[in-house]
mmCIF file of C-alpha atoms in Angstrom:
data_model
loop_
_atom_site.group_PDB
_atom_site.id
_atom_site.type_symbol
_atom_site.label_atom_id
_atom_site.label_comp_id
_atom_site.label_asym_id
_atom_site.label_seq_id
_atom_site.Cartn_x
_atom_site.Cartn_y
_atom_site.Cartn_z
ATOM 1 C CA MET A 1 -0.008 0.037 0.025
ATOM 2 C CA LYS A 2 2.871 2.336 0.850
ATOM 3 C CA ARG A 3 4.590 1.688 -2.433
ATOM 4 C CA LEU A 4 1.364 2.308 -4.312
ATOM 5 C CA THR A 5 0.872 5.527 -2.582
ATOM 6 C CA GLN A 6 4.428 6.497 -3.472
ATOM 7 C CA LEU A 7 3.864 5.479 -7.109
ATOM 8 C CA LEU A 8 0.718 7.535 -7.225
ATOM 9 C CA LEU A 9 2.413 10.488 -5.802
ATOM 10 C CA LEU A 10 5.248 10.125 -8.281
ATOM 11 C CA CYS A 11 2.879 9.913 -11.114
ATOM 12 C CA ALA A 12 0.890 12.971 -9.858
ATOM 13 C CA SER A 13 4.211 14.883 -9.543
ATOM 14 C CA PHE A 14 5.329 13.850 -13.046
ATOM 15 C CA PHE A 15 1.936 14.920 -14.439
ATOM 16 C CA ALA A 16 2.129 18.314 -12.680
ATOM 17 C CA GLN A 17 5.582 18.881 -14.072
ATOM 18 C CA ALA A 18 4.597 17.904 -17.550
ATOM 19 C CA GLN A 19 1.733 20.409 -17.373
ATOM 20 C CA GLN A 20 4.154 23.028 -16.309
ATOM 21 C CA VAL A 21 6.404 22.274 -19.214
ATOM 22 C CA ASP A 22 3.494 22.282 -21.598
ATOM 23 C CA GLU A 23 2.349 25.681 -20.231
ATOM 24 C CA LEU A 24 5.857 26.946 -20.676
ATOM 25 C CA VAL A 25 6.129 25.845 -24.216
ATOM 26 C CA ILE A 26 2.733 27.221 -25.074
ATOM 27 C CA ARG A 27 3.524 30.524 -23.442
ATOM 28 C CA ASN A 28 6.896 30.765 -25.194
ATOM 29 C CA SER A 29 5.859 29.549 -28.574
ATOM 30 C CA PHE A 30 5.199 33.175 -29.768
ATOM 31 C CA PRO A 31 6.106 36.642 -28.668
ATOM 32 C CA GLU A 32 4.160 38.132 -25.838
ATOM 33 C CA ASN A 33 3.687 41.423 -27.764
ATOM 34 C CA ARG A 34 0.872 41.591 -30.353
ATOM 35 C CA LEU A 35 1.535 44.612 -32.639
ATOM 36 C CA SER A 36 4.848 45.311 -34.467
ATOM 37 C CA ILE A 37 6.210 47.455 -37.295
ATOM 38 C CA GLY A 38 9.050 46.261 -39.450
ATOM 39 C CA PHE A 39 11.127 47.414 -42.394
ATOM 40 C CA VAL A 40 12.054 44.874 -45.064
ATOM 41 C CA LEU A 41 15.773 45.552 -45.683
ATOM 42 C CA SER A 42 16.158 42.892 -48.352
ATOM 43 C CA ASP A 43 13.876 45.056 -50.660
ATOM 44 C CA PHE A 44 16.631 47.500 -51.041
ATOM 45 C CA ILE A 45 18.273 45.064 -53.400
ATOM 46 C CA VAL A 46 15.637 45.824 -55.984
ATOM 47 C CA ASP A 47 15.574 49.589 -54.928
ATOM 48 C CA ARG A 48 12.208 49.305 -53.169
ATOM 49 C CA PHE A 49 11.223 50.578 -49.696
ATOM 50 C CA ARG A 50 8.709 48.426 -47.829
ATOM 51 C CA MET A 51 7.307 48.347 -44.372
ATOM 52 C CA GLU A 52 5.013 45.821 -42.750
ATOM 53 C CA GLY A 53 2.708 45.827 -39.805
ATOM 54 C CA ALA A 54 1.978 42.573 -37.987
ATOM 55 C CA TYR A 55 -0.781 41.802 -35.474
ATOM 56 C CA ARG A 56 -0.940 38.535 -33.506
ATOM 57 C CA ILE A 57 -4.733 37.811 -33.494
ATOM 58 C CA ALA A 58 -4.720 34.694 -31.273
ATOM 59 C CA GLY A 59 -2.000 32.341 -30.067
ATOM 60 C CA PRO A 60 0.704 31.772 -32.710
ATOM 61 C CA HIS A 61 -1.580 33.142 -35.527
ATOM 62 C CA THR A 62 -0.521 36.527 -36.971
ATOM 63 C CA LEU A 63 -1.677 38.744 -39.810
ATOM 64 C CA ILE A 64 0.645 40.833 -41.813
ATOM 65 C CA LEU A 65 -0.119 43.955 -44.045
ATOM 66 C CA GLY A 66 2.647 45.623 -46.018
ATOM 67 C CA VAL A 67 3.091 48.482 -48.427
ATOM 68 C CA GLY A 68 6.074 49.646 -50.487
ATOM 69 C CA THR A 69 7.193 51.755 -53.442
ATOM 70 C CA HIS A 70 10.323 51.905 -55.605
ATOM 71 C CA LEU A 71 12.823 54.604 -54.564
ATOM 72 C CA GLY A 72 12.211 56.809 -57.575
ATOM 73 C CA ARG A 73 14.032 54.590 -60.173
ATOM 74 C CA MET A 74 13.983 51.089 -61.453
ATOM 75 C CA ASP A 75 16.707 48.943 -63.085
ATOM 76 C CA MET A 76 15.312 47.449 -66.355
ATOM 77 C CA ASP A 77 18.494 45.671 -67.421
ATOM 78 C CA ASP A 78 19.705 42.414 -65.859
ATOM 79 C CA ASN A 79 23.328 43.087 -67.079
ATOM 80 C CA PRO A 80 25.224 43.900 -63.831
ATOM 81 C CA PHE A 81 27.899 45.792 -65.910
ATOM 82 C CA ASN A 82 25.295 47.862 -67.582
ATOM 83 C CA ARG A 83 22.859 49.186 -65.019
ATOM 84 C CA SER A 84 19.980 51.229 -66.549
ATOM 85 C CA ASN A 85 17.758 53.151 -64.224
ATOM 86 C CA TYR A 86 14.377 54.579 -65.241
ATOM 87 C CA PRO A 87 12.125 56.878 -63.301
ATOM 88 C CA ALA A 88 9.155 54.818 -61.844
ATOM 89 C CA ASN A 89 6.026 55.285 -59.856
ATOM 90 C CA SER A 90 4.892 52.179 -58.175
ATOM 91 C CA ILE A 91 2.835 50.697 -55.446
ATOM 92 C CA TYR A 92 3.520 47.347 -53.755
ATOM 93 C CA THR A 93 1.091 45.750 -51.283
ATOM 94 C CA ASN A 94 1.219 42.372 -49.551
ATOM 95 C CA LEU A 95 -1.023 40.371 -47.185
ATOM 96 C CA GLY A 96 0.520 37.579 -45.095
ATOM 97 C CA TYR A 97 -0.249 34.993 -42.534
ATOM 98 C CA LYS A 98 2.454 33.994 -40.044
ATOM 99 C CA TYR A 99 2.289 30.956 -37.688
ATOM 100 C CA TYR A 100 4.883 30.527 -34.932
ATOM 101 C CA VAL A 101 5.933 26.912 -34.744
ATOM 102 C CA PHE A 102 8.221 26.862 -31.574
ATOM 103 C CA SER A 103 10.659 29.009 -29.655
ATOM 104 C CA SER A 104 13.825 28.716 -27.531
ATOM 105 C CA GLU A 105 13.585 28.018 -23.898
ATOM 106 C CA LYS A 106 14.470 31.724 -23.187
ATOM 107 C CA GLY A 107 11.606 32.893 -25.475
ATOM 108 C CA ASN A 108 13.802 35.151 -27.575
ATOM 109 C CA THR A 109 14.160 33.010 -30.685
ATOM 110 C CA PHE A 110 11.036 31.983 -32.594
ATOM 111 C CA ALA A 111 10.678 29.689 -35.688
ATOM 112 C CA PHE A 112 7.711 30.348 -38.023
ATOM 113 C CA THR A 113 6.149 29.615 -41.346
ATOM 114 C CA LYS A 114 4.616 32.419 -43.482
ATOM 115 C CA LEU A 115 2.276 32.601 -46.407
ATOM 116 C CA HIS A 116 2.011 35.708 -48.510
ATOM 117 C CA LEU A 117 -0.010 37.249 -51.267
ATOM 118 C CA SER A 118 1.366 40.434 -53.102
ATOM 119 C CA TYR A 119 0.275 42.879 -55.821
ATOM 120 C CA GLU A 120 2.481 45.344 -57.607
ATOM 121 C CA ASN A 121 1.466 48.190 -59.990
ATOM 122 C CA ALA A 122 4.117 50.203 -61.725
ATOM 123 C CA ASP A 123 4.660 52.839 -64.350
ATOM 124 C CA ILE A 124 8.095 53.198 -65.696
ATOM 125 C CA LYS A 125 9.155 56.298 -67.648
ATOM 126 C CA TYR A 126 11.269 55.910 -70.770
ATOM 127 C CA PHE A 127 11.998 57.975 -73.845
ATOM 128 C CA GLU A 128 11.392 56.881 -77.408
ATOM 129 C CA LYS A 129 11.797 58.621 -80.850
ATOM 130 C CA ASP A 130 8.478 59.653 -82.229
ATOM 131 C CA TRP A 131 6.902 62.394 -84.436
ATOM 132 C CA VAL A 132 5.498 65.409 -82.476
ATOM 133 C CA THR A 133 3.669 68.418 -83.843
ATOM 134 C CA GLU A 134 4.149 72.027 -82.770
ATOM 135 C CA PRO A 135 1.908 74.866 -84.173
ATOM 136 C CA SER A 136 3.756 78.160 -84.844
ATOM 137 C CA GLY A 137 2.585 81.215 -86.928
ATOM 138 C CA GLY A 138 -0.496 79.450 -88.200
ATOM 139 C CA LEU A 139 1.542 76.435 -89.423
ATOM 140 C CA THR A 140 2.108 73.010 -87.949
ATOM 141 C CA TYR A 141 5.645 71.686 -87.781
ATOM 142 C CA TYR A 142 6.689 68.099 -87.397
ATOM 143 C CA TYR A 143 9.731 67.170 -85.328
ATOM 144 C CA TYR A 144 11.167 63.637 -84.731
ATOM 145 C CA ARG A 145 12.530 63.738 -81.187
ATOM 146 C CA ASP A 146 12.619 61.881 -77.900
ATOM 147 C CA VAL A 147 9.203 61.658 -76.402
ATOM 148 C CA ALA A 148 8.380 60.687 -72.719
ATOM 149 C CA LYS A 149 6.350 57.500 -72.535
ATOM 150 C CA TYR A 150 5.178 55.159 -69.713
ATOM 151 C CA TYR A 151 5.298 51.369 -69.490
ATOM 152 C CA HIS A 152 2.546 50.010 -67.301
ATOM 153 C CA VAL A 153 2.615 46.655 -65.671
ATOM 154 C CA GLU A 154 0.795 44.789 -62.829
ATOM 155 C CA ASN A 155 1.702 41.517 -61.241
ATOM 156 C CA ILE A 156 0.814 39.299 -58.378
ATOM 157 C CA ALA A 157 2.782 36.711 -56.420
ATOM 158 C CA PHE A 158 1.805 33.873 -53.976
ATOM 159 C CA GLY A 159 4.475 32.072 -51.849
ATOM 160 C CA MET A 160 5.481 30.439 -48.757
ATOM 161 C CA GLU A 161 8.550 31.058 -46.419
ATOM 162 C CA MET A 162 10.126 29.514 -43.308
ATOM 163 C CA GLY A 163 12.243 31.535 -41.039
ATOM 164 C CA VAL A 164 13.364 32.644 -37.622
ATOM 165 C CA GLU A 165 12.749 35.774 -35.600
ATOM 166 C CA LEU A 166 15.293 37.023 -33.005
ATOM 167 C CA LYS A 167 13.869 39.222 -30.322
ATOM 168 C CA ALA A 168 15.752 41.631 -28.037
ATOM 169 C CA GLY A 169 13.401 43.728 -25.847
ATOM 170 C CA ILE A 170 11.010 45.580 -28.109
ATOM 171 C CA PHE A 171 13.359 45.042 -31.091
ATOM 172 C CA PHE A 172 13.366 42.121 -33.509
ATOM 173 C CA THR A 173 15.171 40.787 -36.635
ATOM 174 C CA GLU A 174 13.571 38.416 -38.888
ATOM 175 C CA PHE A 175 15.133 36.022 -41.546
ATOM 176 C CA SER A 176 13.130 33.861 -43.887
ATOM 177 C CA PHE A 177 13.502 32.007 -47.102
ATOM 178 C CA GLY A 178 11.125 30.207 -49.468
ATOM 179 C CA ALA A 179 9.533 30.214 -52.945
ATOM 180 C CA GLN A 180 6.794 31.974 -54.743
ATOM 181 C CA TYR A 181 4.851 31.958 -58.004
ATOM 182 C CA LYS A 182 4.878 35.278 -59.814
ATOM 183 C CA GLY A 183 2.445 36.179 -62.617
ATOM 184 C CA VAL A 184 1.711 39.179 -64.832
ATOM 185 C CA ILE A 185 -1.994 40.195 -64.877
ATOM 186 C CA SER A 186 -1.805 43.274 -67.011
ATOM 187 C CA ASN A 187 1.047 44.963 -69.039
ATOM 188 C CA ASP A 188 1.847 47.093 -72.081
ATOM 189 C CA THR A 189 4.083 45.956 -74.888
ATOM 190 C CA PRO A 190 7.585 46.263 -73.480
ATOM 191 C CA PRO A 191 9.852 48.695 -75.358
ATOM 192 C CA GLU A 192 12.897 47.025 -76.930
ATOM 193 C CA GLU A 193 15.271 48.636 -74.394
ATOM 194 C CA PHE A 194 13.622 46.534 -71.712
ATOM 195 C CA SER A 195 14.008 43.204 -73.411
ATOM 196 C CA GLU A 196 17.277 42.148 -71.861
ATOM 197 C CA ASN A 197 15.554 41.978 -68.459
ATOM 198 C CA SER A 198 13.137 39.175 -69.464
ATOM 199 C CA GLY A 199 14.804 36.381 -67.530
ATOM 200 C CA ASP A 200 15.536 38.054 -64.243
ATOM 201 C CA PHE A 201 13.010 36.837 -61.656
ATOM 202 C CA PHE A 202 14.165 39.237 -58.940
ATOM 203 C CA ASP A 203 13.882 42.591 -60.802
ATOM 204 C CA ASP A 204 11.730 41.783 -63.878
ATOM 205 C CA LEU A 205 8.146 42.856 -63.398
ATOM 206 C CA ASP A 206 7.142 40.815 -66.534
ATOM 207 C CA TYR A 207 8.453 37.516 -65.126
ATOM 208 C CA SER A 208 5.851 34.690 -64.732
ATOM 209 C CA GLY A 209 6.853 31.413 -63.044
ATOM 210 C CA ILE A 210 8.469 30.054 -59.905
ATOM 211 C CA ALA A 211 10.935 32.241 -58.230
ATOM 212 C CA PRO A 212 12.908 32.174 -54.831
ATOM 213 C CA ARG A 213 11.962 34.567 -52.046
ATOM 214 C CA LEU A 214 14.253 36.022 -49.463
ATOM 215 C CA SER A 215 13.259 38.373 -46.718
ATOM 216 C CA ILE A 216 15.245 40.171 -44.007
ATOM 217 C CA LYS A 217 13.264 42.423 -41.835
ATOM 218 C CA MET A 218 14.029 44.599 -38.724
ATOM 219 C CA GLY A 219 11.519 46.370 -36.555
ATOM 220 C CA PHE A 220 10.079 46.921 -33.151
ATOM 221 C CA TYR A 221 6.984 45.995 -31.073
ATOM 222 C CA LEU A 222 4.598 48.703 -30.119
ATOM 223 C CA ASP A 223 2.899 47.156 -27.098
#
């Protein structure tokens, strides 16, 4: 009877410790803070500025909303020795879902998976030789000169990433890598001077197909 009592007490103690461990894992499987703002540093590779807001809605489930724009100019030539920059107006938006998988014992390193859906709308300015008319003294004169034109393109992308978030106080750094499918939903006929960029899945707005996705983000928590 004594041994049975000891065994029951041991089982009860083990069960209580297991519950404490489970509670610790659940508590540390995602950051305590709910709202954060981050800046996607990796987008500077393609001359784009993007910031994201994230809100943890419940447990490990987090929604992400991002917005970005190109920094005035875009490179439309994939030759690294012949960089060609064109003035651009663009808007980039993305909606994401992030799920925290597990964390370190100290609760400052978190692994996660992430899904994202993005949309980009861009107008790129370029110059092309064309005939223009100018009235003068009751007459109309024709000139063959450089004329400013705009190339319009819209694309979408859907992908998945896996990564890790490092948290230090209210600040965090996030690294993730994955793959995405990019597709063009609307575009003008590309001018000939853009044709060399057709195979570059990082920079090319006209690329359709599977492409890798890399993200490095730094930010801070607001609560």
